[in-house]
C-alpha cells in the first residue's frame, strides 16, 4: 500500500513534469533547437506567479494563465531577437546561445530579487484528502489537475486549430512545409513562444509546492531533457509520458533508497536511454 | 621548421619568461590573485579547447575533471596522509580514469545529446560527492591542504598557473599543427567525411579528452588549494564548465591564442564589474555568450583576420592521406 501511495505521489509530480516536458518537446520537435534556457523560463514563470500572488492576491491556480501569457510574450521576443539568427547554424552555436540566455536570466533574477528562498502559503495547498488508506495532498492534486488542463489546451491547440496543424506539419518536415504554403518563420515563433508558455504555466503550478530561488529551474532543465529523450525526440505525447515515468521513478527512488539519489537515477535513466538507442534517436534527429 | 613557426615558438617562449618574471615587479597580493585567476581560467579554456574548439564537441561537463582533481588531491592528502603534490598526481590519475569512462559513454553521442550527456555525467559526480558523506564530508566541504608555504602563496600560485597555462598552450599548438590536430578538425567539420578518409572519430576524440582532463584536473587541484576549501556545489558547479567554454569561445575556439585572450578579458571584466554589482558575473557571461554567438562567431581572434578555421580544414585531406610535406609530429603518426 505504501508503494501504491509512492507511485501515486510520483504520478502527481509527474503530471507537472509533463507540462514542462511538452514545452521543451514543442521547441525541439518543431525547431530542432535544444533550449537550454527552458529551466530559466520556468523560474521566470514562478516569479511571475509569486508576484501575482503577493501583490495582486492572485492564486497560482489562476495565476498560471498570467504566467503563461507573459512567458508566451517573452518567448516570442526571444525568438525574434536572438534565436532566429542562429536557426540553421550548428547545434554548437544554438546551445551556446540558449546557455547564454539561461545564465543571463538566472542572474537577472538574482540581481532583481536576491538569492533568498521564497514560498507562498496557501491553506488550500496544505490540506490533504483521504482516499481509503491513501492520503493525497490537495496542493499536488490541484496542481496536477491544472497541469492536465493546460496539457489538454495545448493538445487542442495542436490538433484543433489551423496554426496548430501548421506547427505539426513543420515538426514533421521542415523542408516540405513551406511548399505547402506554411510560414515556417511564424510557426517557429509560435512554437517557441508556446514552449515558453508551458514553462511559465508549469512554473506557476510548482509555486505552491516548491521553494522559489533564482536557480530553481536548473534541475528542471535537465529533467525536461530526460523527459524529451525518454519520450522520443520531439514527440509531445512522448514527453508527457516521459514526465509521468520520471515522477514515478523519482518517487520510488525516494522510497526504496533516499530522496537525494532520485536525481542520480534521473541521469542514469537518461544516459541509459540515450545509449541503448543511439542510432534510433540520432536518426530521428536528422530526419 | 618554417620561419613562421620558429617565430611563433620563440615569441611564445619570450612571453612565458616575461610572465614568469612578473612577480619581481608585482608584489601586491590582490593583483597576483587576479592574475592567478586569469591564467587558471586560460588553462581551463585551453584544456576545454582541445575537445570543444578543435574537435568541435561542445562539452559542458568539464567540471567533472576539475572537481575530481580538487577532491582527489584533498582526500588523498588528508585521509591517506599523502604529500599534497602526490595527491595532485593522484587527482590526475582519477581524472584520466573518469575521462576514459565519461568519454567512452558520451562520445557515442552527437550534437546536443553529447552536450547533455556531459552535463549529466558531471551532475552525477556532483550528487555522489554530495551524498557519499562518510567519504567526502558531503555538503559541509573540506579545508584543502596547502601546496605552497603561506608566505609566498600568492606568488607561487601565480607561477604555477602560468606554467599550467603554458603546458596547455603547448598542447593547443600541437593540436593546431599536428596530424592529430587535423584529425580533430576533420571531425569538427564533418564526422562522416573524416571517417571516410580513415579517421577513427571515437578514438581520436577520446585521445583529445585525456590531456584535456589532465589539465583540467590540475587546474582544479590548484584552484582548490588557492581557495583553501572544497565543496561539491562549488567545485562541481556547472558554472565552471560554462566558464571554460566561454573563455575559449570569447577569444576564439579552435585557436591556441583564443582561450588566453578570452580569459584575460573575461576575468578582468568580471573583476571590474564585481565592484559595481556583486553577483552579476553570470549576467555578464550570459550577455557575452549571446553577443559572441550573434556577432562574433569566430571569437575576438576572428576580428584580426581569418587565421584559423578554413585554411586548416582545407589542408586536411593531404594530412589525412599522410602525404609528404604535411605538418606532423612523428609521434602522432600511429593513429
Coordinates of C-alpha atoms in Angstrom, one line a residue:
Chain A
X1 CA 0.0 0.0 0.0
X2 CA 2.9 2.3 0.8
X3 CA 4.3 1.6 -2.7
X4 CA 0.9 2.4 -4.2
X5 CA 1.0 5.7 -2.3
X6 CA 4.5 6.3 -3.5
X7 CA 3.5 5.7 -7.1
X8 CA 0.5 7.9 -6.8
X9 CA 2.6 10.8 -5.4
X10 CA 5.0 10.2 -8.3
X11 CA 2.3 10.4 -10.8
X12 CA 1.1 13.7 -9.4
X13 CA 4.6 15.3 -9.6
X14 CA 4.9 13.6 -13.0
X15 CA 1.9 15.5 -14.3
X16 CA 3.7 18.8 -13.6
X17 CA 6.9 17.5 -15.1
X18 CA 4.9 16.5 -18.2
X19 CA 3.7 20.1 -18.7
X20 CA 7.3 21.3 -18.5
X21 CA 8.5 18.5 -20.8
X22 CA 5.9 19.2 -23.6
X23 CA 7.2 22.7 -23.6
X24 CA 10.6 21.5 -24.4
X25 CA 9.3 18.9 -26.8
X26 CA 7.4 21.6 -28.8
X27 CA 10.6 23.6 -29.3
X28 CA 12.7 20.6 -30.1
X29 CA 10.2 19.0 -32.4
X30 CA 9.5 22.0 -34.5
X31 CA 12.7 23.8 -34.5
X32 CA 15.3 21.1 -33.7
X33 CA 16.6 23.5 -31.1
X34 CA 17.6 22.3 -27.7
X35 CA 16.6 25.1 -25.5
X36 CA 19.0 25.4 -22.6
X37 CA 17.0 28.4 -21.4
X38 CA 13.9 26.3 -20.6
X39 CA 14.7 25.9 -16.9
X40 CA 15.3 29.7 -16.6
X41 CA 11.9 30.3 -18.3
X42 CA 10.3 28.0 -15.7
X43 CA 12.0 30.1 -13.0
X44 CA 10.6 33.4 -14.6
X45 CA 7.2 31.8 -14.6
X46 CA 7.5 31.0 -10.9
X47 CA 8.5 34.6 -10.0
X48 CA 5.6 35.9 -12.2
X49 CA 3.1 33.7 -10.3
X50 CA 4.8 34.7 -7.0
X51 CA 4.3 38.4 -7.5
X52 CA 0.8 37.9 -8.9
X53 CA 0.1 36.2 -5.6
X54 CA 1.9 38.5 -3.2
X55 CA 1.0 41.8 -5.0
X56 CA -2.4 41.1 -6.5
X57 CA -3.6 38.2 -4.3
X58 CA -4.0 36.0 -7.4
X59 CA -3.9 32.3 -6.6
X60 CA -1.4 30.4 -8.7
X61 CA -4.2 28.1 -9.7
X62 CA -5.4 31.1 -11.7
X63 CA -2.1 32.9 -11.9
X64 CA -0.7 30.2 -14.2
X65 CA -2.7 31.9 -17.0
X66 CA -0.9 35.2 -16.4
X67 CA 2.5 33.5 -16.2
X68 CA 1.8 31.6 -19.4
X69 CA 0.8 34.8 -21.3
X70 CA 3.8 36.6 -20.0
X71 CA 6.2 33.8 -21.0
X72 CA 4.5 33.5 -24.4
X73 CA 5.4 37.1 -25.0
X74 CA 8.9 36.7 -23.6
X75 CA 9.4 33.6 -25.8
X76 CA 8.2 35.4 -28.8
X77 CA 10.6 38.2 -28.2
X78 CA 13.5 35.9 -27.5
X79 CA 12.8 34.0 -30.7
X80 CA 12.5 37.1 -32.9
X81 CA 15.5 38.9 -31.3
X82 CA 18.0 36.2 -30.5
X83 CA 17.1 32.7 -31.7
X84 CA 16.1 33.4 -35.3
X85 CA 19.5 34.5 -36.3
X86 CA 21.0 31.1 -35.3
X87 CA 18.4 28.9 -36.9
X88 CA 20.2 26.7 -39.4
X89 CA 23.5 27.2 -37.7
X90 CA 25.3 24.4 -35.9
X91 CA 23.9 22.8 -32.7
X92 CA 27.0 24.2 -31.0
X93 CA 26.0 27.8 -31.6
X94 CA 22.4 27.2 -30.7
X95 CA 23.3 25.5 -27.5
X96 CA 25.7 28.3 -26.6
X97 CA 23.2 31.0 -27.4
X98 CA 20.4 29.4 -25.2
X99 CA 23.0 28.8 -22.5
X100 CA 23.8 32.5 -22.6
X101 CA 20.1 33.4 -22.3
X102 CA 19.9 30.9 -19.4
X103 CA 22.8 32.4 -17.4
X104 CA 21.6 36.0 -18.1
X105 CA 18.0 35.3 -16.9
X106 CA 19.1 33.5 -13.7
X107 CA 21.5 36.3 -12.9
X108 CA 18.9 39.0 -13.7
X109 CA 16.6 37.3 -11.2
X110 CA 19.4 37.2 -8.7
X111 CA 20.0 40.9 -9.1
X112 CA 16.4 41.8 -9.1
X113 CA 15.1 39.5 -6.3
X114 CA 18.2 38.3 -4.4
X115 CA 19.1 34.8 -3.6
X116 CA 16.6 34.3 -0.8
X117 CA 14.3 31.3 -0.7
X118 CA 10.7 32.4 -1.1
X119 CA 7.5 30.5 -0.6
X120 CA 3.8 31.2 -0.6
X121 CA 1.4 29.9 2.0
X122 CA -1.9 28.6 0.6
X123 CA -4.2 27.0 3.1
X124 CA -5.7 25.2 0.1
X125 CA -2.4 23.6 -0.9
X126 CA -1.5 22.4 2.6
X127 CA -4.7 20.4 3.2
X128 CA -4.9 16.7 2.4
X129 CA -7.7 14.3 1.3
X130 CA -8.0 10.7 2.3
X131 CA -9.0 8.1 -0.3
X132 CA -9.4 4.9 1.7
X133 CA -5.9 4.2 3.0
X134 CA -4.3 6.7 0.7
X135 CA -3.5 10.3 1.6
X136 CA -3.2 12.9 -1.1
X137 CA -2.0 16.5 -0.8
X138 CA -4.5 19.0 -2.1
X139 CA -1.7 21.1 -3.4
X140 CA -0.4 18.3 -5.6
X141 CA -3.9 17.3 -6.7
X142 CA -4.8 20.8 -7.7
X143 CA -1.5 21.5 -9.5
X144 CA -1.8 18.1 -11.2
X145 CA -5.4 18.9 -12.3
X146 CA -4.4 22.3 -13.6
X147 CA -1.4 20.8 -15.4
X148 CA -3.7 18.2 -17.1
X149 CA -6.0 21.1 -18.1
X150 CA -3.1 23.1 -19.6
X151 CA -1.8 20.0 -21.5
X152 CA -5.3 19.5 -22.8
X153 CA -5.4 23.0 -24.1
X154 CA -2.0 22.7 -25.8
X155 CA -3.2 19.4 -27.3
X156 CA -6.4 21.1 -28.5
X157 CA -4.4 23.9 -30.0
X158 CA -2.2 21.5 -31.9
X159 CA -5.0 19.3 -33.2
X160 CA -8.0 21.6 -33.5
X161 CA -6.6 24.9 -34.9
X162 CA -5.2 25.9 -38.2
X163 CA -1.9 27.2 -36.8
X164 CA -1.6 24.1 -34.6
X165 CA -1.8 22.0 -37.7
X166 CA 0.9 24.1 -39.3
X167 CA 3.1 23.5 -36.2
X168 CA 2.7 19.8 -36.6
X169 CA 3.4 20.0 -40.3
X170 CA 6.7 21.9 -39.6
X171 CA 7.6 19.4 -36.9
X172 CA 7.1 16.6 -39.4
X173 CA 9.0 18.1 -42.3
X174 CA 10.6 21.5 -42.1
X175 CA 11.7 21.4 -45.8
X176 CA 8.3 20.5 -47.3
X177 CA 6.1 22.6 -45.1
X178 CA 6.9 25.9 -46.8
X179 CA 6.0 24.3 -50.1
X180 CA 2.5 23.8 -48.7
X181 CA 2.3 27.5 -48.1
X182 CA 3.2 27.4 -44.4
X183 CA 5.0 30.4 -43.0
X184 CA 7.8 28.4 -41.2
X185 CA 9.2 31.6 -39.5
X186 CA 5.8 32.4 -37.9
X187 CA 5.2 28.8 -36.9
X188 CA 8.7 28.6 -35.3
X189 CA 8.0 31.8 -33.3
X190 CA 4.6 30.3 -32.2
X191 CA 6.2 27.0 -31.2
X192 CA 9.0 28.7 -29.2
X193 CA 6.6 31.0 -27.5
X194 CA 4.2 28.2 -26.7
X195 CA 7.1 26.2 -25.3
X196 CA 7.9 29.1 -23.1
X197 CA 4.3 29.5 -22.1
X198 CA 4.2 25.8 -21.0
X199 CA 7.3 26.6 -18.9
X200 CA 5.5 29.6 -17.4
X201 CA 2.4 27.7 -16.6
X202 CA 4.5 24.8 -15.2
X203 CA 6.4 27.2 -13.0
X204 CA 3.3 28.8 -11.6
X205 CA 1.8 25.5 -10.7
X206 CA 5.0 24.4 -9.0
X207 CA 4.9 27.6 -6.9
X208 CA 2.6 26.3 -4.2
X209 CA 4.8 23.2 -3.8
X210 CA 8.4 24.3 -4.1
X211 CA 10.7 26.9 -2.7
X212 CA 11.5 29.7 -5.2
X213 CA 15.0 31.0 -5.8
X214 CA 16.9 32.1 -8.9
X215 CA 18.4 28.7 -9.8
X216 CA 15.3 26.7 -9.1
X217 CA 14.9 25.9 -12.8
X218 CA 18.3 24.4 -13.3
X219 CA 17.5 20.9 -12.2
X220 CA 14.2 21.2 -14.1
X221 CA 16.1 21.9 -17.3
X222 CA 17.9 18.6 -17.0
X223 CA 14.6 16.9 -16.1
X224 CA 12.9 18.3 -19.2
X225 CA 15.7 16.9 -21.4
X226 CA 15.3 13.5 -19.7
X227 CA 11.6 13.6 -20.5
X228 CA 12.1 14.6 -24.1
X229 CA 14.7 11.8 -24.6
X230 CA 12.6 9.2 -22.7
X231 CA 9.5 10.0 -24.8
X232 CA 11.2 10.1 -28.2
X233 CA 12.6 13.2 -29.7
X234 CA 10.1 15.9 -30.5
X235 CA 7.0 13.9 -29.6
X236 CA 4.7 15.9 -27.4
X237 CA 2.8 12.8 -26.2
X238 CA 6.1 11.1 -25.6
X239 CA 7.3 13.9 -23.4
X240 CA 4.1 13.9 -21.4
X241 CA 4.5 10.2 -20.8
X242 CA 8.2 10.7 -20.0
X243 CA 7.1 13.2 -17.3
X244 CA 4.9 10.6 -15.6
X245 CA 7.7 8.0 -15.8
X246 CA 10.2 10.4 -14.3
X247 CA 7.8 11.4 -11.5
X248 CA 7.2 7.8 -10.5
X249 CA 10.9 6.8 -10.9
X250 CA 11.9 9.7 -8.6
X251 CA 9.3 8.9 -6.1
X252 CA 10.2 5.2 -6.0
X253 CA 13.9 6.0 -5.6
X254 CA 13.0 8.2 -2.6
X255 CA 11.1 5.3 -1.1
X256 CA 13.4 2.5 -1.7
X257 CA 16.7 4.4 -1.4
X258 CA 16.8 8.1 -0.4
X259 CA 15.5 11.3 -1.9
X260 CA 18.9 12.6 -2.5
X261 CA 19.6 9.9 -5.1
X262 CA 16.5 10.5 -7.1
X263 CA 18.3 12.8 -9.5
X264 CA 21.1 10.4 -9.9
X265 CA 18.5 7.9 -11.0
X266 CA 17.1 10.5 -13.5
X267 CA 20.5 11.0 -15.1
X268 CA 21.3 7.3 -15.2
X269 CA 17.9 6.7 -16.8
X270 CA 18.8 9.5 -19.3
X271 CA 22.2 8.1 -20.2
X272 CA 20.7 4.6 -20.5
X273 CA 18.0 5.7 -22.9
X274 CA 20.5 7.7 -25.0
X275 CA 22.9 4.8 -25.2
X276 CA 20.5 1.9 -25.7
X277 CA 19.0 3.5 -28.8
X278 CA 21.7 6.0 -30.0
X279 CA 21.2 5.4 -33.7
X280 CA 17.4 5.5 -33.4
X281 CA 17.5 8.8 -31.6
X282 CA 20.0 10.4 -33.9
X283 CA 18.3 9.0 -36.9
X284 CA 15.1 10.8 -36.0
X285 CA 17.0 14.0 -35.2
X286 CA 18.5 14.1 -38.7
X287 CA 15.2 13.3 -40.4
Chain B
X1 CA 60.7 24.2 -39.4
X2 CA 59.4 27.3 -41.3
X3 CA 60.4 30.8 -40.2
X4 CA 56.8 31.5 -39.4
X5 CA 56.7 28.7 -36.9
X6 CA 60.1 29.4 -35.4
X7 CA 58.9 33.0 -34.8
X8 CA 55.8 31.7 -33.1
X9 CA 57.7 29.4 -30.8
X10 CA 60.3 32.0 -30.0
X11 CA 57.6 34.6 -29.3
X12 CA 55.7 32.1 -27.0
X13 CA 58.9 31.4 -25.1
X14 CA 59.7 35.0 -24.6
X15 CA 56.1 35.7 -23.4
X16 CA 56.4 32.8 -20.9
X17 CA 59.7 34.1 -19.5
X18 CA 58.2 37.6 -19.2
X19 CA 55.1 36.2 -17.4
X20 CA 57.3 34.3 -15.0
X21 CA 59.2 37.5 -14.2
X22 CA 56.0 39.4 -13.3
X23 CA 56.2 38.7 -9.6
X24 CA 59.5 40.6 -9.4
X25 CA 57.6 43.8 -10.3
X26 CA 54.1 43.0 -8.9
X27 CA 54.1 42.1 -5.2
X28 CA 50.6 43.2 -4.4
X29 CA 48.6 40.1 -3.3
X30 CA 45.3 41.2 -4.9
X31 CA 46.9 41.7 -8.4
X32 CA 48.7 38.4 -8.2
X33 CA 45.4 36.7 -7.2
X34 CA 43.6 38.2 -10.2
X35 CA 46.4 37.2 -12.5
X36 CA 46.3 33.7 -10.9
X37 CA 42.7 33.5 -11.9
X38 CA 43.4 34.8 -15.4
X39 CA 45.9 32.0 -16.0
X40 CA 43.9 29.3 -14.3
X41 CA 40.9 30.0 -16.5
X42 CA 43.2 30.4 -19.5
X43 CA 44.5 26.9 -18.7
X44 CA 40.9 25.6 -18.3
X45 CA 39.8 27.3 -21.5
X46 CA 42.8 25.8 -23.3
X47 CA 42.1 22.4 -21.9
X48 CA 38.5 22.7 -23.0
X49 CA 39.5 23.9 -26.4
X50 CA 41.2 20.6 -27.3
X51 CA 37.8 18.9 -27.2
X52 CA 35.4 21.8 -27.7
X53 CA 37.4 24.0 -30.0
X54 CA 39.5 21.7 -32.2
X55 CA 37.2 18.7 -32.2
X56 CA 34.0 20.8 -32.1
X57 CA 32.5 18.7 -29.3
X58 CA 30.5 21.1 -27.0
X59 CA 31.3 19.6 -23.6
X60 CA 29.5 21.4 -20.8
X61 CA 30.6 18.8 -18.3
X62 CA 34.3 19.6 -18.0
X63 CA 33.8 20.5 -14.3
X64 CA 33.8 16.7 -13.7
X65 CA 37.6 16.7 -14.1
X66 CA 38.0 19.9 -12.2
X67 CA 36.1 18.5 -9.3
X68 CA 37.7 15.1 -9.4
X69 CA 41.1 16.8 -9.3
X70 CA 40.1 19.1 -6.4
X71 CA 38.6 16.3 -4.3
X72 CA 41.1 13.6 -5.0
X73 CA 44.0 15.9 -4.1
X74 CA 42.3 16.9 -0.9
X75 CA 41.2 13.5 0.3
X76 CA 44.4 11.7 -0.6
X77 CA 46.4 14.2 1.3
X78 CA 44.1 14.4 4.3
X79 CA 42.8 10.9 4.7
X80 CA 45.8 8.9 3.4
X81 CA 48.4 11.4 4.5
X82 CA 50.0 11.7 1.1
X83 CA 52.2 14.6 0.2
X84 CA 49.9 17.2 -1.3
X85 CA 51.8 17.1 -4.6
X86 CA 51.4 13.4 -4.7
X87 CA 47.7 14.0 -4.1
X88 CA 47.6 16.2 -7.2
X89 CA 49.2 13.4 -9.2
X90 CA 46.6 11.1 -7.7
X91 CA 43.9 13.5 -8.9
X92 CA 45.3 13.3 -12.4
X93 CA 45.1 9.6 -12.3
X94 CA 41.5 9.7 -11.2
X95 CA 40.7 12.2 -13.8
X96 CA 42.2 10.0 -16.5
X97 CA 40.0 7.2 -15.3
X98 CA 37.0 9.5 -15.3
X99 CA 37.8 10.7 -18.8
X100 CA 38.0 7.2 -20.1
X101 CA 34.7 6.3 -18.6
X102 CA 32.9 9.5 -19.4
X103 CA 34.5 9.8 -22.9
X104 CA 33.6 6.3 -23.9
X105 CA 29.9 6.9 -22.9
X106 CA 29.4 10.5 -24.1
X107 CA 31.4 10.3 -27.4
X108 CA 29.0 7.8 -28.7
X109 CA 26.5 10.6 -28.9
X110 CA 26.5 13.7 -31.1
X111 CA 25.4 17.3 -31.1
X112 CA 23.0 18.2 -28.3
X113 CA 22.9 14.7 -27.0
X114 CA 26.6 14.8 -26.4
X115 CA 26.4 18.1 -24.6
X116 CA 23.5 16.9 -22.4
X117 CA 25.3 13.7 -21.6
X118 CA 28.4 15.6 -20.5
X119 CA 26.3 17.7 -18.1
X120 CA 24.5 14.6 -16.8
X121 CA 27.8 12.8 -16.0
X122 CA 29.2 15.9 -14.2
X123 CA 26.0 16.2 -12.3
X124 CA 26.1 12.5 -11.3
X125 CA 29.6 13.1 -9.9
X126 CA 28.4 16.2 -8.0
X127 CA 25.5 14.3 -6.5
X128 CA 27.7 11.4 -5.5
X129 CA 30.2 13.6 -3.8
X130 CA 27.4 15.5 -2.1
X131 CA 25.8 12.3 -0.9
X132 CA 28.6 9.9 0.0
X133 CA 29.1 11.9 3.2
X134 CA 31.2 9.3 5.1
X135 CA 33.8 9.6 2.5
X136 CA 33.6 13.2 1.2
X137 CA 32.1 15.1 4.2
X138 CA 29.2 16.0 1.9
X139 CA 27.8 19.5 1.6
X140 CA 29.9 20.8 4.5
X141 CA 33.1 20.7 2.4
X142 CA 36.7 20.3 3.5
X143 CA 39.7 22.6 4.1
X144 CA 42.3 21.8 1.5
X145 CA 45.9 21.0 2.2
X146 CA 48.4 23.7 1.3
X147 CA 50.6 23.3 -1.8
X148 CA 52.7 26.3 -1.1
X149 CA 54.1 27.9 2.0
X150 CA 51.7 30.6 3.1
X151 CA 54.3 33.4 3.0
X152 CA 54.9 33.1 -0.8
X153 CA 51.4 31.8 -1.6
X154 CA 50.2 34.4 -4.0
X155 CA 53.4 34.4 -6.0
X156 CA 53.7 30.6 -6.1
X157 CA 50.1 30.1 -7.1
X158 CA 50.6 32.7 -9.9
X159 CA 53.7 31.0 -11.2
X160 CA 52.1 27.5 -11.1
X161 CA 49.0 28.8 -13.0
X162 CA 51.3 30.4 -15.7
X163 CA 53.2 27.1 -16.1
X164 CA 50.0 25.2 -16.3
X165 CA 48.6 27.6 -18.9
X166 CA 51.9 27.3 -20.8
X167 CA 51.7 23.5 -20.9
X168 CA 48.0 23.7 -22.0
X169 CA 49.0 26.3 -24.7
X170 CA 51.7 23.9 -26.0
X171 CA 49.0 21.2 -26.3
X172 CA 46.9 23.6 -28.3
X173 CA 49.8 24.5 -30.6
X174 CA 50.2 20.8 -31.1
X175 CA 46.5 20.5 -32.0
X176 CA 46.9 23.4 -34.3
X177 CA 49.8 22.0 -36.3
X178 CA 50.0 18.2 -35.9
X179 CA 48.4 15.5 -37.9
X180 CA 46.5 14.6 -34.7
X181 CA 45.1 18.1 -34.7
X182 CA 44.0 17.8 -38.3
X183 CA 42.1 14.7 -37.4
X184 CA 40.3 16.6 -34.7
X185 CA 39.4 19.5 -37.0
X186 CA 38.2 17.0 -39.6
X187 CA 35.9 15.6 -37.0
X188 CA 34.7 19.0 -36.2
X189 CA 34.0 19.9 -39.8
X190 CA 32.3 16.7 -40.8
X191 CA 32.5 13.5 -38.9
X192 CA 31.3 11.3 -41.8
X193 CA 33.9 12.6 -44.2
X194 CA 36.6 12.3 -41.5
X195 CA 35.6 8.7 -41.1
X196 CA 35.7 8.3 -44.9
X197 CA 39.3 9.4 -45.0
X198 CA 40.3 6.9 -42.3
X199 CA 39.9 8.9 -39.1
X200 CA 38.5 6.9 -36.1
X201 CA 36.4 9.6 -34.5
X202 CA 35.6 7.8 -31.3
X203 CA 39.2 7.0 -30.5
X204 CA 40.5 10.4 -31.7
X205 CA 38.1 12.3 -29.5
X206 CA 38.9 10.2 -26.5
X207 CA 42.6 10.8 -27.1
X208 CA 42.0 14.5 -27.1
X209 CA 39.9 14.3 -24.0
X210 CA 42.8 12.7 -22.0
X211 CA 45.2 15.7 -22.0
X212 CA 42.1 17.9 -21.6
X213 CA 41.0 16.1 -18.5
X214 CA 44.5 16.0 -17.0
X215 CA 45.0 19.8 -17.5
X216 CA 41.5 20.5 -16.1
X217 CA 42.2 18.3 -13.1
X218 CA 45.5 20.1 -12.4
X219 CA 43.6 23.4 -12.6
X220 CA 41.0 22.0 -10.2
X221 CA 43.7 21.0 -7.6
X222 CA 45.5 24.2 -7.9
X223 CA 42.3 26.3 -7.7
X224 CA 41.0 24.3 -4.7
X225 CA 44.3 24.8 -2.9
X226 CA 44.3 28.5 -3.5
X227 CA 40.7 28.7 -2.3
X228 CA 41.6 26.7 0.8
X229 CA 38.3 24.9 0.6
X230 CA 36.4 22.3 -1.5
X231 CA 32.6 21.9 -1.5
X232 CA 30.6 19.9 -4.0
X233 CA 28.3 22.6 -5.2
X234 CA 31.3 24.8 -5.9
X235 CA 34.0 22.6 -7.4
X236 CA 31.4 20.6 -9.4
X237 CA 29.3 23.7 -10.4
X238 CA 28.2 23.8 -14.0
X239 CA 29.3 27.5 -13.9
X240 CA 32.9 26.2 -14.1
X241 CA 32.2 24.1 -17.2
X242 CA 30.4 27.1 -18.7
X243 CA 33.3 29.4 -17.9
X244 CA 35.9 27.2 -19.5
X245 CA 33.7 27.1 -22.7
X246 CA 33.0 30.8 -22.6
X247 CA 36.7 31.7 -22.2
X248 CA 37.5 29.7 -25.3
X249 CA 34.6 30.9 -27.4
X250 CA 35.1 34.5 -26.4
X251 CA 38.7 34.6 -27.5
X252 CA 38.2 32.2 -30.4
X253 CA 37.5 28.5 -30.2
X254 CA 39.9 26.3 -32.2
X255 CA 42.8 28.7 -31.9
X256 CA 45.7 28.4 -29.5
X257 CA 45.7 32.0 -28.5
X258 CA 41.9 32.4 -28.3
X259 CA 41.3 31.0 -24.8
X260 CA 44.2 33.1 -23.4
X261 CA 42.8 36.2 -24.8
X262 CA 39.3 35.2 -23.7
X263 CA 40.4 34.6 -20.1
X264 CA 42.3 37.9 -19.9
X265 CA 39.2 39.8 -21.0
X266 CA 36.6 37.8 -19.1
X267 CA 38.4 37.7 -15.7
X268 CA 39.4 41.3 -15.8
X269 CA 35.9 42.4 -16.9
X270 CA 34.3 40.3 -14.2
X271 CA 36.8 41.7 -11.6
X272 CA 35.9 45.3 -12.6
X273 CA 32.2 44.6 -12.6
X274 CA 32.4 42.9 -9.2
X275 CA 33.0 46.3 -7.7
X276 CA 29.8 47.6 -9.3
X277 CA 27.4 44.7 -8.5
X278 CA 28.5 41.7 -6.5
X279 CA 26.7 38.8 -8.1
X280 CA 26.4 39.9 -11.7
X281 CA 29.3 37.9 -13.2
X282 CA 26.9 35.3 -14.7
X283 CA 24.8 38.1 -16.3
X284 CA 28.0 39.4 -17.9
X285 CA 28.9 35.9 -19.1
X286 CA 25.4 35.3 -20.4
X287 CA 25.4 38.5 -22.4
X288 CA 28.9 37.9 -23.6
X289 CA 28.0 34.5 -25.0
X290 CA 24.9 35.9 -26.7
X291 CA 26.9 38.7 -28.3
X292 CA 29.8 36.4 -29.4
X293 CA 27.4 33.9 -30.9
X294 CA 25.4 36.5 -32.8
X295 CA 28.1 38.9 -33.8
X296 CA 31.5 37.2 -33.4
X297 CA 31.1 33.5 -34.2
X298 CA 34.9 33.3 -34.6
X299 CA 35.6 35.0 -31.3
X300 CA 37.8 38.0 -30.7
X301 CA 40.6 36.4 -32.7
X302 CA 38.2 36.4 -35.6
X303 CA 38.4 40.2 -35.6
X304 CA 42.1 40.0 -36.5
X305 CA 41.7 38.5 -39.9
X306 CA 40.7 34.9 -40.6
X307 CA 43.5 32.9 -39.4
X308 CA 42.4 29.5 -38.2
X309 CA 39.4 27.6 -39.4
X310 CA 39.1 27.4 -43.2
X311 CA 42.7 27.0 -44.4
X312 CA 43.3 24.4 -41.8
X313 CA 40.3 22.4 -42.8
X314 CA 41.2 22.7 -46.4
X315 CA 44.7 21.3 -45.6
X316 CA 43.1 18.2 -44.1
X317 CA 42.9 15.7 -47.0
X318 CA 46.6 16.0 -47.6
X319 CA 47.4 15.5 -44.0
X320 CA 44.9 12.7 -43.6
X321 CA 46.4 10.8 -46.5
X322 CA 49.8 11.3 -44.9
X323 CA 51.4 12.9 -47.9
X324 CA 54.9 14.2 -47.7
X325 CA 55.2 17.8 -46.7
X326 CA 52.2 17.8 -44.5
X327 CA 52.9 19.1 -41.0
X328 CA 53.0 16.4 -38.4
X329 CA 54.7 15.1 -35.3
X330 CA 56.2 11.7 -35.9
X331 CA 54.9 10.6 -32.5
X332 CA 51.3 11.1 -33.5
X333 CA 51.5 9.2 -36.8
X334 CA 50.5 6.0 -35.2
X335 CA 46.8 6.8 -35.1

